[in-house]
Amino acid sequence: MKTVLSLTNVNVSYNGVGGSPVLHDINLKLPTGVITVIIGPNGSGKSTLIKAILKLLPYSGRVQFFNQPVEANYHHIGYLPQRFSFDRTIPITVYELLILSLTECDCAAVTTDRRERITKALVEVGVGSLINQPLSELSGGQLQRVLLAKAIVHEPRLVILDEPESGIDQKGEKTIYTLLKELTQAKKMSVVLVTHDLDLAAQYADYVVALDRKVIAAGNKAAVLNKKVMAQLYGYH
Ligand code: ADP
Ligand code: MG
């Protein structure tokens, strides 16, 4: 199968050269057109790995997106960061936030096409009626869905999501994961997501990476979601 992301000897340290590495010698080839799920305990480096892949952090080694540098392909990638707090009083609407993702447009006029694409993405994540709402008026769950719409509105070839289910109720969780599955099947989009929910991983993953500062295991569900790997990852006995 084709590879969407390949990582070769990736090491990340937060304390510069000589600091103790958070991620050790990561080597991965993630398959294209499927859902890859990254699991691991708190502090195992999942978010760090995502940020290194996106070149939001310095690292040693190499990360490639279809054999090219990731940063030359940002317009082909969507990203939903781990739930974060930001100043929600910034005076913009949902529509205005999403239009920022449609960077390939010539950005002057707001075309019908762009409004249609934004509406479609919002409908897909179940918040179509919020298009003209100010961000400041959204609940936590609504905001998370809007941020998911922002990650997919430009129909990226790869979407990377860090704990997309956080702040969302169970019904919403299912909507999100079903949508991601559909996107891989209908649009051949590749999805890489972090979760700490092993049930969601078992239900939706096509490929699984077990991470604890290094790759403990990577492969299909049977190869990773088994007692031996879980014991190594979470220390169950
Ligand atoms: P996970 O997402 O799996 O919970 P993280 O990637 O957030 O783990 O963190 C991995 C380790 O790196 C943790 O020990 C965390 O404390 C440390 N870490 C994360 N971000 C920073 C930072 N900005 N500066 C220093 N250490 C950090
Ligand atoms: Mg994290």
CSV table of C-alpha atoms and ligand atoms in Angstrom, one decimal:
chain,number,residue,atom,x,y,z
A,1,MET,CA,0.0,0.0,0.0
A,2,LYS,CA,1.1,3.6,-0.7
A,3,THR,CA,2.6,5.6,2.2
A,4,VAL,CA,1.2,9.0,3.1
A,5,LEU,CA,3.7,9.8,5.8
A,6,SER,CA,7.1,8.3,6.3
A,7,LEU,CA,9.1,9.0,9.4
A,8,THR,CA,12.8,8.0,9.5
A,9,ASN,CA,14.9,8.2,12.7
A,10,VAL,CA,12.8,11.0,14.2
A,11,ASN,CA,14.0,12.2,17.6
A,12,VAL,CA,12.4,15.1,19.4
A,13,SER,CA,13.7,16.9,22.5
A,14,TYR,CA,12.2,19.9,24.2
A,15,ASN,CA,15.4,21.1,25.7
A,16,GLY,CA,17.5,21.5,22.6
A,17,VAL,CA,20.6,19.6,21.7
A,18,GLY,CA,21.7,17.4,24.7
A,19,GLY,CA,18.3,17.5,26.4
A,20,SER,CA,16.7,14.1,27.0
A,21,PRO,CA,14.6,13.1,24.1
A,22,VAL,CA,10.8,12.9,24.4
A,23,LEU,CA,10.6,10.8,21.2
A,24,HIS,CA,13.3,8.2,20.4
A,25,ASP,CA,14.1,7.1,17.0
A,26,ILE,CA,10.6,6.9,15.5
A,27,ASN,CA,10.4,5.0,12.2
A,28,LEU,CA,7.0,4.7,10.7
A,29,LYS,CA,5.3,4.3,7.3
A,30,LEU,CA,1.6,5.2,7.6
A,31,PRO,CA,-0.7,3.8,4.9
A,32,THR,CA,-2.6,6.1,2.6
A,33,GLY,CA,-6.4,6.3,2.3
A,34,VAL,CA,-7.2,4.8,5.7
A,35,ILE,CA,-7.6,5.8,9.4
A,36,THR,CA,-4.4,5.5,11.4
A,37,VAL,CA,-4.9,5.7,15.1
A,38,ILE,CA,-2.0,6.6,17.5
A,39,ILE,CA,-2.5,5.4,21.1
A,40,GLY,CA,-0.4,5.6,24.2
A,41,PRO,CA,-0.6,6.7,27.9
A,42,ASN,CA,-0.7,10.3,29.0
A,43,GLY,CA,2.7,12.0,28.4
A,44,SER,CA,3.8,9.2,25.9
A,45,GLY,CA,4.5,11.8,23.3
A,46,LYS,CA,1.4,11.5,21.0
A,47,SER,CA,0.9,15.3,20.6
A,48,THR,CA,4.6,15.8,20.3
A,49,LEU,CA,4.7,13.3,17.4
A,50,ILE,CA,1.9,15.1,15.7
A,51,LYS,CA,3.6,18.5,16.0
A,52,ALA,CA,6.9,17.1,14.8
A,53,ILE,CA,5.1,15.5,11.7
A,54,LEU,CA,3.6,19.0,11.0
A,55,LYS,CA,7.0,20.6,11.5
A,56,LEU,CA,5.6,22.7,14.3
A,57,LEU,CA,8.6,21.5,16.5
A,58,PRO,CA,12.2,21.0,15.7
A,59,TYR,CA,13.3,17.4,15.3
A,60,SER,CA,16.2,15.4,13.9
A,61,GLY,CA,15.5,12.8,11.3
A,62,ARG,CA,13.2,13.0,8.3
A,63,VAL,CA,9.4,13.2,7.8
A,64,GLN,CA,7.9,13.1,4.3
A,65,PHE,CA,4.4,13.5,2.9
A,66,PHE,CA,4.2,11.4,-0.3
A,67,ASN,CA,8.0,11.6,-0.6
A,68,GLN,CA,8.0,15.4,-0.3
A,69,PRO,CA,8.7,17.8,2.6
A,70,VAL,CA,5.6,18.3,4.8
A,71,GLU,CA,5.9,22.1,4.9
A,72,ALA,CA,5.7,22.3,1.1
A,73,ASN,CA,2.3,20.6,1.3
A,74,TYR,CA,0.4,22.4,4.1
A,75,HIS,CA,-2.4,23.2,1.7
A,76,HIS,CA,-3.0,19.4,1.3
A,77,ILE,CA,-3.2,18.8,5.1
A,78,GLY,CA,-5.8,19.6,7.7
A,79,TYR,CA,-5.1,19.8,11.4
A,80,LEU,CA,-7.3,19.7,14.5
A,81,PRO,CA,-5.0,20.4,17.5
A,82,GLN,CA,-5.7,18.8,20.9
A,83,ARG,CA,-8.4,20.8,22.6
A,84,PHE,CA,-7.0,24.1,23.5
A,85,SER,CA,-8.2,27.3,25.0
A,86,PHE,CA,-7.9,30.5,23.1
A,87,ASP,CA,-9.4,33.9,23.3
A,88,ARG,CA,-12.9,33.2,22.1
A,89,THR,CA,-13.8,36.8,22.3
A,90,ILE,CA,-12.0,37.4,19.0
A,91,PRO,CA,-14.8,39.1,17.0
A,92,ILE,CA,-15.2,36.6,14.1
A,93,THR,CA,-17.9,34.3,13.0
A,94,VAL,CA,-17.7,30.6,12.2
A,95,TYR,CA,-17.8,31.5,8.4
A,96,GLU,CA,-14.9,33.9,8.8
A,97,LEU,CA,-12.9,31.3,10.7
A,98,LEU,CA,-13.4,28.6,8.0
A,99,ILE,CA,-12.7,30.9,5.1
A,100,LEU,CA,-9.1,31.1,6.4
A,101,SER,CA,-8.6,27.5,5.4
A,102,LEU,CA,-9.5,28.1,1.8
A,103,THR,CA,-6.1,29.6,1.0
A,104,GLU,CA,-5.9,28.4,-2.5
A,105,CYS,CA,-8.6,30.9,-3.5
A,106,ASP,CA,-7.5,34.3,-4.7
A,107,CYS,CA,-8.9,35.6,-1.4
A,108,ALA,CA,-10.3,38.9,-2.6
A,109,ALA,CA,-14.0,38.3,-3.2
A,110,VAL,CA,-16.1,35.9,-1.2
A,111,THR,CA,-17.4,33.6,-3.9
A,112,THR,CA,-20.5,31.5,-3.8
A,113,ASP,CA,-18.3,28.4,-4.2
A,114,ARG,CA,-16.5,29.1,-1.0
A,115,ARG,CA,-19.7,29.7,0.9
A,116,GLU,CA,-21.0,26.4,-0.5
A,117,ARG,CA,-17.9,24.5,0.6
A,118,ILE,CA,-18.0,26.0,4.1
A,119,THR,CA,-21.7,25.2,4.4
A,120,LYS,CA,-21.1,21.6,3.3
A,121,ALA,CA,-18.3,21.1,5.8
A,122,LEU,CA,-20.4,22.5,8.6
A,123,VAL,CA,-23.4,20.3,7.6
A,124,GLU,CA,-21.1,17.2,7.5
A,125,VAL,CA,-20.0,17.8,11.1
A,126,GLY,CA,-23.6,18.5,12.2
A,127,VAL,CA,-23.4,22.3,12.8
A,128,GLY,CA,-24.8,23.7,9.5
A,129,SER,CA,-27.0,26.2,11.3
A,130,LEU,CA,-24.0,27.9,13.0
A,131,ILE,CA,-22.4,29.4,10.0
A,132,ASN,CA,-23.1,33.0,11.0
A,133,GLN,CA,-22.6,32.6,14.7
A,134,PRO,CA,-19.8,34.5,16.4
A,135,LEU,CA,-17.2,32.1,17.9
A,136,SER,CA,-17.8,33.7,21.3
A,137,GLU,CA,-21.4,32.2,21.4
A,138,LEU,CA,-20.4,28.6,20.7
A,139,SER,CA,-20.5,25.8,23.4
A,140,GLY,CA,-17.4,23.7,23.8
A,141,GLY,CA,-18.8,20.9,21.7
A,142,GLN,CA,-20.0,23.2,19.0
A,143,LEU,CA,-16.5,24.8,18.8
A,144,GLN,CA,-14.9,21.4,18.5
A,145,ARG,CA,-17.1,20.5,15.6
A,146,VAL,CA,-16.4,23.9,13.9
A,147,LEU,CA,-12.7,23.2,14.3
A,148,LEU,CA,-13.1,19.8,12.7
A,149,ALA,CA,-15.0,21.5,9.8
A,150,LYS,CA,-12.1,23.9,9.5
A,151,ALA,CA,-9.7,20.9,9.3
A,152,ILE,CA,-11.6,19.3,6.4
A,153,VAL,CA,-13.2,22.2,4.5
A,154,HIS,CA,-10.4,22.5,1.9
A,155,GLU,CA,-10.7,18.7,1.2
A,156,PRO,CA,-7.1,17.9,2.2
A,157,ARG,CA,-5.4,14.7,1.2
A,158,LEU,CA,-4.4,14.2,4.9
A,159,VAL,CA,-6.2,15.2,8.0
A,160,ILE,CA,-4.4,15.0,11.4
A,161,LEU,CA,-6.5,15.1,14.5
A,162,ASP,CA,-5.3,15.2,18.1
A,163,GLU,CA,-8.1,13.7,20.4
A,164,PRO,CA,-11.0,15.0,18.2
A,165,GLU,CA,-13.6,13.5,20.6
A,166,SER,CA,-12.6,15.6,23.6
A,167,GLY,CA,-15.4,17.9,24.7
A,168,ILE,CA,-17.9,16.1,22.6
A,169,ASP,CA,-20.7,13.8,23.8
A,170,GLN,CA,-20.9,10.1,22.7
A,171,LYS,CA,-23.3,10.8,19.8
A,172,GLY,CA,-21.0,13.5,18.5
A,173,GLU,CA,-18.1,11.1,18.8
A,174,LYS,CA,-19.8,8.6,16.6
A,175,THR,CA,-20.7,11.4,14.0
A,176,ILE,CA,-17.1,12.4,13.9
A,177,TYR,CA,-15.6,9.0,13.5
A,178,THR,CA,-18.2,7.9,11.0
A,179,LEU,CA,-17.5,11.0,9.0
A,180,LEU,CA,-13.8,10.4,9.0
A,181,LYS,CA,-14.4,6.8,7.8
A,182,GLU,CA,-16.5,8.1,5.0
A,183,LEU,CA,-13.9,10.6,4.0
A,184,THR,CA,-11.3,7.9,3.7
A,185,GLN,CA,-13.6,5.7,1.7
A,186,ALA,CA,-15.3,8.3,-0.6
A,187,LYS,CA,-12.5,10.8,-1.0
A,188,LYS,CA,-9.5,8.6,-0.4
A,189,MET,CA,-8.4,11.0,2.3
A,190,SER,CA,-5.8,9.7,4.8
A,191,VAL,CA,-6.6,10.2,8.4
A,192,VAL,CA,-4.1,10.2,11.3
A,193,LEU,CA,-5.6,10.6,14.7
A,194,VAL,CA,-4.6,10.5,18.3
A,195,THR,CA,-7.0,9.1,20.9
A,196,HIS,CA,-6.8,7.6,24.3
A,197,ASP,CA,-10.1,5.8,23.8
A,198,LEU,CA,-9.2,2.2,23.0
A,199,ASP,CA,-12.8,1.3,22.1
A,200,LEU,CA,-12.8,4.0,19.4
A,201,ALA,CA,-9.5,2.7,18.1
A,202,ALA,CA,-10.7,-0.8,18.0
A,203,GLN,CA,-13.9,0.2,16.1
A,204,TYR,CA,-12.5,2.6,13.6
A,205,ALA,CA,-8.8,2.1,13.1
A,206,ASP,CA,-7.4,0.4,10.0
A,207,TYR,CA,-3.8,0.9,11.2
A,208,VAL,CA,-2.6,1.4,14.8
A,209,VAL,CA,0.5,2.9,16.3
A,210,ALA,CA,1.3,2.2,20.0
A,211,LEU,CA,3.6,4.9,21.3
A,212,ASP,CA,5.4,5.3,24.5
A,213,ARG,CA,8.3,7.7,23.8
A,214,LYS,CA,9.2,5.2,21.1
A,215,VAL,CA,7.1,2.9,18.8
A,216,ILE,CA,6.0,-0.1,20.8
A,217,ALA,CA,4.1,-1.6,17.9
A,218,ALA,CA,2.6,-0.6,14.6
A,219,GLY,CA,0.4,-2.5,12.3
A,220,ASN,CA,-3.2,-3.7,11.9
A,221,LYS,CA,-5.5,-4.0,14.9
A,222,ALA,CA,-4.6,-7.7,15.6
A,223,ALA,CA,-0.9,-6.8,15.7
A,224,VAL,CA,-1.3,-3.9,18.1
A,225,LEU,CA,-4.5,-4.2,20.1
A,226,ASN,CA,-3.6,-7.3,21.9
A,227,LYS,CA,-2.7,-8.3,25.5
A,228,LYS,CA,1.0,-8.3,24.9
A,229,VAL,CA,1.3,-4.8,23.5
A,230,MET,CA,-1.3,-3.4,25.9
A,231,ALA,CA,0.7,-4.8,28.8
A,232,GLN,CA,3.8,-3.1,27.5
A,233,LEU,CA,2.0,0.2,26.8
A,234,TYR,CA,-0.1,0.5,30.0
A,235,GLY,CA,1.7,-1.9,32.3
A,236,TYR,CA,-1.4,-4.1,32.8
A,237,HIS,CA,-0.6,-7.5,34.4
B,1,ADP,P1,0.7,13.0,25.1
B,1,ADP,O1,0.1,13.9,24.0
B,1,ADP,O2,0.9,11.6,24.7
B,1,ADP,O3,-0.1,13.1,26.4
B,1,ADP,P2,2.8,15.0,25.0
B,1,ADP,O4,3.4,14.9,23.6
B,1,ADP,O5,1.9,16.1,25.2
B,1,ADP,O6,2.2,13.6,25.4
B,1,ADP,O7,4.0,15.1,26.0
B,1,ADP,C1,5.1,14.2,26.0
B,1,ADP,C2,6.1,14.6,27.1
B,1,ADP,O8,6.7,15.9,26.7
B,1,ADP,C3,5.5,14.9,28.4
B,1,ADP,O9,6.5,14.4,29.4
B,1,ADP,C4,5.4,16.4,28.5
B,1,ADP,O10,5.5,16.8,29.8
B,1,ADP,C5,6.5,16.9,27.7
B,1,ADP,N1,6.2,18.1,27.0
B,1,ADP,C6,5.1,18.4,26.2
B,1,ADP,N2,5.2,19.6,25.7
B,1,ADP,C7,6.3,20.2,26.3
B,1,ADP,C8,6.9,21.5,26.1
B,1,ADP,N3,6.3,22.5,25.4
B,1,ADP,N4,8.0,21.7,26.8
B,1,ADP,C9,8.6,20.8,27.6
B,1,ADP,N5,8.1,19.5,27.7
B,1,ADP,C10,7.0,19.2,27.1
B,2,MG,MG,-1.7,15.0,23.8
